[in-house]
Structure formats: structure tokens, C-alpha cells
PDB file of C-alpha atoms in Angstrom:
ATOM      1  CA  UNK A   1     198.150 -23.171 148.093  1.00 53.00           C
ATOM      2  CA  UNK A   2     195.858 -20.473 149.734  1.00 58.00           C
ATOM      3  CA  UNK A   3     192.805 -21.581 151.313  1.00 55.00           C
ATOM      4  CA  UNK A   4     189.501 -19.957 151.180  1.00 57.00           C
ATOM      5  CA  UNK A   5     188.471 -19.735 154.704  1.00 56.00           C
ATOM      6  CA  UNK A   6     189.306 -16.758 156.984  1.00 53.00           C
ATOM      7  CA  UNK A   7     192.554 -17.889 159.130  1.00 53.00           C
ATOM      8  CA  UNK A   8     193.381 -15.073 161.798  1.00 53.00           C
ATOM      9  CA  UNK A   9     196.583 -13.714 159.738  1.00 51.00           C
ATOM     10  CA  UNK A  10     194.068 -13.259 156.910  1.00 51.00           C
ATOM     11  CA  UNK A  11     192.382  -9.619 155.844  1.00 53.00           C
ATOM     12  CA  UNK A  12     188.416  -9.790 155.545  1.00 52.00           C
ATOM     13  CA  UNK A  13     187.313  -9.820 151.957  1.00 51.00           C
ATOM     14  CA  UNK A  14     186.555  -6.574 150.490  1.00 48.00           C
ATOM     15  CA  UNK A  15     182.699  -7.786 149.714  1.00 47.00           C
ATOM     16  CA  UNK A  16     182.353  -8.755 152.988  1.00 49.00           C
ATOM     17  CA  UNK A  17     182.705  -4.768 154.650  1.00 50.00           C
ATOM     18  CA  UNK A  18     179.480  -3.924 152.934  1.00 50.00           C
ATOM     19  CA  UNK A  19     176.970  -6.521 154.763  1.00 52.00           C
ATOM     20  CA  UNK A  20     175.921  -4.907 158.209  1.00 51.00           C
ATOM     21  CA  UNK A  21     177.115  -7.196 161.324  1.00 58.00           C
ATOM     22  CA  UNK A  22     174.892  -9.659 162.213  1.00 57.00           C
ATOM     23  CA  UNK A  23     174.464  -7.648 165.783  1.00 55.00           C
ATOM     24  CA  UNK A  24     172.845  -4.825 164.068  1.00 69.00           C
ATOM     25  CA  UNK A  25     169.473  -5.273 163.087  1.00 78.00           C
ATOM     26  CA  UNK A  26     167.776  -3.616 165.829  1.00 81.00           C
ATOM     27  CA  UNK A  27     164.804  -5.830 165.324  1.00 85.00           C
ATOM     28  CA  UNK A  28     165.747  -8.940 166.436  1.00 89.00           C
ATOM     29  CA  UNK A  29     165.484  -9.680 170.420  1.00 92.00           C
ATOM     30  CA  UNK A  30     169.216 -10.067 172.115  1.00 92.00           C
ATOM     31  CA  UNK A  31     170.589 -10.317 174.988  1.00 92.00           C
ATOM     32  CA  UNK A  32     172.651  -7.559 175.855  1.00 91.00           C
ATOM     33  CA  UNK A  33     175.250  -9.804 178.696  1.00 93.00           C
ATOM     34  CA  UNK A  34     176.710 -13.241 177.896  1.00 92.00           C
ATOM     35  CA  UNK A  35     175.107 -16.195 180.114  1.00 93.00           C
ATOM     36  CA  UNK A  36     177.206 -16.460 183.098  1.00 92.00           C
ATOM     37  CA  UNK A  37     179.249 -19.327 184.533  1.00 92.00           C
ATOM     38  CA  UNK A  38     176.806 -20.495 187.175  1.00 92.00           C
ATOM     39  CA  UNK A  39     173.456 -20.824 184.663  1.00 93.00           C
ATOM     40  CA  UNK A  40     175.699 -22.314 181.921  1.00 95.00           C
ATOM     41  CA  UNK A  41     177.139 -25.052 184.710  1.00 95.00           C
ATOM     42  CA  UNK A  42     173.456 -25.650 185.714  1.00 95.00           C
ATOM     43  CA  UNK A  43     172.516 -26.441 181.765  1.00 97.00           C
ATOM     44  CA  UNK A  44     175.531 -28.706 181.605  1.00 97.00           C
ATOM     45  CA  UNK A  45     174.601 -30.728 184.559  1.00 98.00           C
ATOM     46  CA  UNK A  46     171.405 -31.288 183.454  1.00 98.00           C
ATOM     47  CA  UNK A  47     172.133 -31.793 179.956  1.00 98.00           C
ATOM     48  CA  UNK A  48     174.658 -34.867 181.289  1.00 98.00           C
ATOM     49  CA  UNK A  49     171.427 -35.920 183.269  1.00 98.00           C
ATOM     50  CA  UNK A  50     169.743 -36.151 180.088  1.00 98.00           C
ATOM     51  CA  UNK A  51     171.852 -38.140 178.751  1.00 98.00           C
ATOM     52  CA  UNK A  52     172.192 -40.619 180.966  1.00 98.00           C
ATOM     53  CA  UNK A  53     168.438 -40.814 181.205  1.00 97.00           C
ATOM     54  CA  UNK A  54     168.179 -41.031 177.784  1.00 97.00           C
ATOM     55  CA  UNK A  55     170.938 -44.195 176.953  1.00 97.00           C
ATOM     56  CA  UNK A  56     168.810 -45.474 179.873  1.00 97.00           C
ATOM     57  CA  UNK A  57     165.766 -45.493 177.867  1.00 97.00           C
ATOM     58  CA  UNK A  58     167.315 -47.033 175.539  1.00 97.00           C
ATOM     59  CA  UNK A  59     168.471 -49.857 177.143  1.00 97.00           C
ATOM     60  CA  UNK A  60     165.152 -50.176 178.871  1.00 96.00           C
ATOM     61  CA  UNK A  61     163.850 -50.085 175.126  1.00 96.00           C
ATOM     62  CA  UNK A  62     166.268 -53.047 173.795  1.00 95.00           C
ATOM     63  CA  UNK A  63     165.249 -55.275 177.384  1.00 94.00           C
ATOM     64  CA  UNK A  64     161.894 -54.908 175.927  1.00 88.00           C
ATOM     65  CA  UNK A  65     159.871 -52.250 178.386  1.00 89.00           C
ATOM     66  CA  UNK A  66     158.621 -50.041 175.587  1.00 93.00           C
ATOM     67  CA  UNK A  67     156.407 -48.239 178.120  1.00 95.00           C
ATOM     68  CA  UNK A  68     158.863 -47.840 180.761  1.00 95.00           C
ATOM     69  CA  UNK A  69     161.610 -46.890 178.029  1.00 96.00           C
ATOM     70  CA  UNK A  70     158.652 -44.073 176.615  1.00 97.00           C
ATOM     71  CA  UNK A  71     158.949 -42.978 180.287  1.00 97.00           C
ATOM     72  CA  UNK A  72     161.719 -42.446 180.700  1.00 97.00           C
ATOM     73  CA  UNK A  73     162.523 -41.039 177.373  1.00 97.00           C
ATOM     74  CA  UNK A  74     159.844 -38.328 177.808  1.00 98.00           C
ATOM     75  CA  UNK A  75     161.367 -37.592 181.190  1.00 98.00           C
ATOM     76  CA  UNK A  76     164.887 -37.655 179.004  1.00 97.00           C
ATOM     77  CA  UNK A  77     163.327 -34.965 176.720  1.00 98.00           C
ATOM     78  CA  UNK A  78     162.323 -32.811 179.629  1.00 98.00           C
ATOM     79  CA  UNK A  79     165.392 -32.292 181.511  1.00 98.00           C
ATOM     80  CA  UNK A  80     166.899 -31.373 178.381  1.00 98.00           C
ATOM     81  CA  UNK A  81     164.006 -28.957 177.595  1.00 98.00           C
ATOM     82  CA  UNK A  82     164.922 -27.614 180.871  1.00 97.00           C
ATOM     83  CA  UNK A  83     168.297 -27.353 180.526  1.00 97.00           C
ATOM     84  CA  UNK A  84     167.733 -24.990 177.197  1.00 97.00           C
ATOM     85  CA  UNK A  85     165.231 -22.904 179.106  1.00 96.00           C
ATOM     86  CA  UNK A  86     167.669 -22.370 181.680  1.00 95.00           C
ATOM     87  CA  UNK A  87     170.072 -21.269 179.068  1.00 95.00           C
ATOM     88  CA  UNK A  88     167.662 -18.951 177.621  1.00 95.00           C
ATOM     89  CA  UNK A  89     166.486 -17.279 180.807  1.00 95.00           C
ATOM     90  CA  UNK A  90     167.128 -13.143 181.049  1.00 94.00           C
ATOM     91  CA  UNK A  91     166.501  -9.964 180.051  1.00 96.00           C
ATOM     92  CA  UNK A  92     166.215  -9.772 176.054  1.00 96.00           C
ATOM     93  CA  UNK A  93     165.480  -6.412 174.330  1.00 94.00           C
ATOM     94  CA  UNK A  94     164.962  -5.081 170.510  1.00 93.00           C
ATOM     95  CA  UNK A  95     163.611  -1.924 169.121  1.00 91.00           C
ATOM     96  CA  UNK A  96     159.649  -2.906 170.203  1.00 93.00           C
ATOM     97  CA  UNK A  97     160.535  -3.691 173.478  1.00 93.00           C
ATOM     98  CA  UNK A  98     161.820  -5.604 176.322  1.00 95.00           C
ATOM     99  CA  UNK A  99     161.485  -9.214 176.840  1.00 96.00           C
ATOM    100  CA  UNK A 100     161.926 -10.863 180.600  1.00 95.00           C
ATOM    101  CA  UNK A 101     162.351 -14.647 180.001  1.00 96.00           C
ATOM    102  CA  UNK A 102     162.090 -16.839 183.478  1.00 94.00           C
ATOM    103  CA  UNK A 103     161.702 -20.133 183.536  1.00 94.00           C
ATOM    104  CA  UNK A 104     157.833 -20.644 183.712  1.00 96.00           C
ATOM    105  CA  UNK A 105     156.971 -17.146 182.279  1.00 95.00           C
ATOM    106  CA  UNK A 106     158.028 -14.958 179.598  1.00 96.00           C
ATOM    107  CA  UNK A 107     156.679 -10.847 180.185  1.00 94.00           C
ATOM    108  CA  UNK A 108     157.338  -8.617 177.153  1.00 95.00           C
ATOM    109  CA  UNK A 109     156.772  -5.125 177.897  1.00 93.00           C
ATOM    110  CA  UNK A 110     156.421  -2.777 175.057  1.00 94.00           C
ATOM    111  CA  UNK A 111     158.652   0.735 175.067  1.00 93.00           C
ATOM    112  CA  UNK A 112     155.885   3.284 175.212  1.00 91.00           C
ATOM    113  CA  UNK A 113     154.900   1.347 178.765  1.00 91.00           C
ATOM    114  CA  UNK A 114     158.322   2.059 180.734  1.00 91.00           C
ATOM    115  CA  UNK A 115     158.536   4.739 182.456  1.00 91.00           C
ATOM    116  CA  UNK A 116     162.366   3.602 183.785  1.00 90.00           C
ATOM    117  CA  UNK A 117     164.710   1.303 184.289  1.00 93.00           C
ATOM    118  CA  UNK A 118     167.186   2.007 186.578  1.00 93.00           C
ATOM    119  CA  UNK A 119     169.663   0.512 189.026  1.00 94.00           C
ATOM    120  CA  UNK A 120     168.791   0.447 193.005  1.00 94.00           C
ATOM    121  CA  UNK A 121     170.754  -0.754 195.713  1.00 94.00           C
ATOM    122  CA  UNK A 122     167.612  -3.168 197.597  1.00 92.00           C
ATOM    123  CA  UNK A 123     168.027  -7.023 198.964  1.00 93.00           C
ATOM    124  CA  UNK A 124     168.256  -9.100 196.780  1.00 93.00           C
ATOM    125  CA  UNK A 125     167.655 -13.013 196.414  1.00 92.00           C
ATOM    126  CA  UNK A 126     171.327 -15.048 196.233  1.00 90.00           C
ATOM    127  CA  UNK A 127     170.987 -17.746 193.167  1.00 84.00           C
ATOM    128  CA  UNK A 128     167.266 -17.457 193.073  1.00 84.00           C
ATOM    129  CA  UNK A 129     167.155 -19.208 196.662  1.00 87.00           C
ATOM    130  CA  UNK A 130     164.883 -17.710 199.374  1.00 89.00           C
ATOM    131  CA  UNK A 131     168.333 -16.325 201.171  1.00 90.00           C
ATOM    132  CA  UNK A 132     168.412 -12.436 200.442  1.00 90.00           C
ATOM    133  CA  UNK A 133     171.849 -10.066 200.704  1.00 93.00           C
ATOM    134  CA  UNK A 134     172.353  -6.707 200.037  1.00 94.00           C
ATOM    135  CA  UNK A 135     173.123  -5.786 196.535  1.00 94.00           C
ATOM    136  CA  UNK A 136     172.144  -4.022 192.976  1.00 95.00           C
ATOM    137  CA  UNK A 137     169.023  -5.050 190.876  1.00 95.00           C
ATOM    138  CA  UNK A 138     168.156  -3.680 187.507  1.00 95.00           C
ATOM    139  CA  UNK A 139     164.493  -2.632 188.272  1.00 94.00           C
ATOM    140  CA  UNK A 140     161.580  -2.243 185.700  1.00 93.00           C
ATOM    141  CA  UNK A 141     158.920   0.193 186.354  1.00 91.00           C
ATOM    142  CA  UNK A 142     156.205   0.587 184.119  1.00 90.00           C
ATOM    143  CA  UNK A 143     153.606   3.392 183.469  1.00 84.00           C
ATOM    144  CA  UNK A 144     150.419   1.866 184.909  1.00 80.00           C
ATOM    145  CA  UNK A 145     150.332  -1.260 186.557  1.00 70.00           C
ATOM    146  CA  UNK A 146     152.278  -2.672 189.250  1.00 68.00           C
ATOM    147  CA  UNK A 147     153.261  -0.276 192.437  1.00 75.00           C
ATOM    148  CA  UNK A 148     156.255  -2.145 192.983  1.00 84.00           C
ATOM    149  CA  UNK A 149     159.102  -2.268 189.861  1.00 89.00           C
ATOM    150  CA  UNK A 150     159.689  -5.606 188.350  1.00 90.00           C
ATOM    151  CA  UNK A 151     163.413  -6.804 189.216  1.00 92.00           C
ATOM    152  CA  UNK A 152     165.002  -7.906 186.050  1.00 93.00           C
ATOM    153  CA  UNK A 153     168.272  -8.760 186.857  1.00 94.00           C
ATOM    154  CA  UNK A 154     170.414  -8.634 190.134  1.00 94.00           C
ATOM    155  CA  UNK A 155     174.366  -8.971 190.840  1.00 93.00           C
ATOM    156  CA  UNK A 156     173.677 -12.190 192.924  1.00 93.00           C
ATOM    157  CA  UNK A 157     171.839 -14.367 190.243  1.00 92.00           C
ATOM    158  CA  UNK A 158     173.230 -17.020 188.384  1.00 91.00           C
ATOM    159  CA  UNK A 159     174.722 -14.681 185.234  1.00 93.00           C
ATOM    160  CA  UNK A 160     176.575 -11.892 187.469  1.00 93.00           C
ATOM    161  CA  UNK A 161     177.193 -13.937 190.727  1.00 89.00           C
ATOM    162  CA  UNK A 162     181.430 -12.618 191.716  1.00 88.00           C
ATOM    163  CA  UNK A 163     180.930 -10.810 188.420  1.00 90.00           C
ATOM    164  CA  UNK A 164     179.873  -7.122 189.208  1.00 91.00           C
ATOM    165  CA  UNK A 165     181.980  -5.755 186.142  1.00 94.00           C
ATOM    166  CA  UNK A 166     179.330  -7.984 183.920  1.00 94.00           C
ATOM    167  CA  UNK A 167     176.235  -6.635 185.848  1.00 95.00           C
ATOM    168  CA  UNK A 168     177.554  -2.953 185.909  1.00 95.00           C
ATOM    169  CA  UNK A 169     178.016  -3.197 181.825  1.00 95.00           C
ATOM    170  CA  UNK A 170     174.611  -5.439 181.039  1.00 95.00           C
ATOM    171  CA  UNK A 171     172.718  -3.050 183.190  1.00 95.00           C
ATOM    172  CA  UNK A 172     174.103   0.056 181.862  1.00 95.00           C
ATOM    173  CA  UNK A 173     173.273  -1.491 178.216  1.00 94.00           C
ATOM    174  CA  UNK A 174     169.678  -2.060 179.309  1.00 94.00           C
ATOM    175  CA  UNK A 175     169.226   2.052 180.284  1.00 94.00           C
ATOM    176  CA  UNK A 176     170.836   2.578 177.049  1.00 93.00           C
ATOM    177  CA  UNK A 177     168.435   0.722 175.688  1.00 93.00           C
ATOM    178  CA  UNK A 178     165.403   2.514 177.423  1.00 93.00           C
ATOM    179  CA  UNK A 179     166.643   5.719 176.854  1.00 93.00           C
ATOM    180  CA  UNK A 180     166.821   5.167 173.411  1.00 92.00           C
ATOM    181  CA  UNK A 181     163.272   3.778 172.854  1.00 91.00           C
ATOM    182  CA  UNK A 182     161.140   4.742 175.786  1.00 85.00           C
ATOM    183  CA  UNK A 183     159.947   7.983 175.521  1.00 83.00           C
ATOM    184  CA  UNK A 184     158.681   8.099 179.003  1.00 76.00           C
ATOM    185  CA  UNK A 185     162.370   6.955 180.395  1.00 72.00           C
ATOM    186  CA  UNK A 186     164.488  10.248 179.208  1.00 72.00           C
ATOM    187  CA  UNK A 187     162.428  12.460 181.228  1.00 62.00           C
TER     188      UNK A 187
END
């Protein structure tokens, strides 16, 4: 008896070759690398923190201690609002611009503001700590505004860290990107 879901020795259905990938629509922001190992290990910590926090709340909440258990249920809540910011922390683009996503702040510069965004060999901050080695960053610079480009991504941080393949490829796909929509960038 054949099944109806898509096993890997299985053709695609013919009706499904005429819906565009879901990777396609040029609108939506994506990011153009995977997370790497370091960032997603971070979340996972945390999100184990959370829930230990959290069954501690609740058993703070059965013993009775509704305000300690709200506590520590909101404190729960916010390591594991963390733990997704951390995931979602990058560099995001779409066809109206380019979206830098850090923990605290979010900057979304449109296209017709870059003037390029290029790779420079500069020091660079290891893991986001205040320790700085040599390597590549992904620099930002914009038309008016800042002297100094914004960094937007780096070989040492947690998503290329002993992955300088990854950071060549998701850097490369960035230019692309600028080239394609920045007027100011192919000149």
C-alpha cells in the first residue's frame, strides 16, 4: 500500500514543480548563513536554564509562594526570551533592505543608503568579548552618516568561529545582495 507522504526514494508530485520554493520570494527578510554551533549551544544552555527555572516555579507555586513562584516564572520567561533572541541575532536581508539584529538593537538600513559592503581584513572582537585578533569583518558603510562602517559580521563571532568556509560564503552572499539592490554599491 503506497503512502502519501514524500519518502526519499519517492519523485516530487508533478503539481508540486509549479509553486516557487519557499526561499524565493525576495520580500521576505532571511538570513543568508545558517546559525552557527557556538550561538545555537548558547540558546540551548539557556533554554535548559529555563527550564529548570521554570519546574522551579512551579514547585514554588504548589508549596504555596504564588509571589515568589510569579518571580521566578517571569525570570523563567526571560531567559527563554533571551535564548530566542540569541538565536535570532545577525545579518538579515530582503529586496528593501538590510536588517542587523543584535541583541538589544535591531538597525535596518534601506538599499538606496549603502554605498558598500565589503570584506576588510581589521581586529576584530573574539565571541563578542572585549579580547580582539586579527581577522575578516563584513563592513557596512552607508551614504551619509557614520565615518566609520558598521561591522556586521566577523569570522570570530559566535556563527563563523573555526568556520571561515561559512563566513567566506555568507559574506560573499551579502555583496551579492548589495550589488543587486544598492545602486550606490556597483559603482
Amino acid at each position: 500500500m503506497p503512502l502519501a507522504f514524500l519518502t526519499a526514494d519517492r519523485a516530487f508530485d508533478e503539481a508540486a514543480d509549479d509553486a516557487p520554493p519557499p526561499y524565493d520570494d525576495r520580500d521576505q527578510w532571511r538570513r543568508p548563513y545558517r546559525p552557527g554551533p557556538w550561538r545555537v549551544g548558547a540558546a540551548a544552555i539557556l533554554l535548559l536554564l529555563a527550564s529548570f527555572v521554570l519546574v522551579s516555579a512551579v514547585i514554588i507555586a504548589a508549596a504555596g509562594g504564588m509571589s515568589g513562584a510569579a518571580v521566578t516564572g517571569a525570570l523563567g520567561l526571560a531567559v527563554v526570551a533571551s535564548a530566542l533572541r540569541l538565536l535570532r541575532m545577525g545579518v538579515w536581508v530582503n529586496a528593501t533592505g538590510l536588517r542587523h539584529v543584535r541583541f538589544f538593537l535591531t538597525r535596518t538600513t534601506p538599499w538606496n543608503r549603502v554605498r558598500a559592503v565589503r570584506t576588510a581584513q581589521r581586529p576584530v572582537k573574539w565571541l563578542a568579548l572585549p579580547r580582539t585578533v586579527q581577522g575578516q569583518a563584513l563592513e557596512l558603510v552607508v551614504r551619509e552618516g557614520a565615518a566609520e562602517p558598521a561591522v556586521l559580521l566577523t569570522d570570530h563571532n559566535a556563527d563563523f568561529l573555526s568556520r571561515t568556509e561559512a563566513f567566506d560564503r555568507a559574506a560573499d552572499t551579502v555583496e551579492v545582495w548589495a550589488y543587486e539592490y544598492a545602486p550606490a554599491a556597483r559603482g
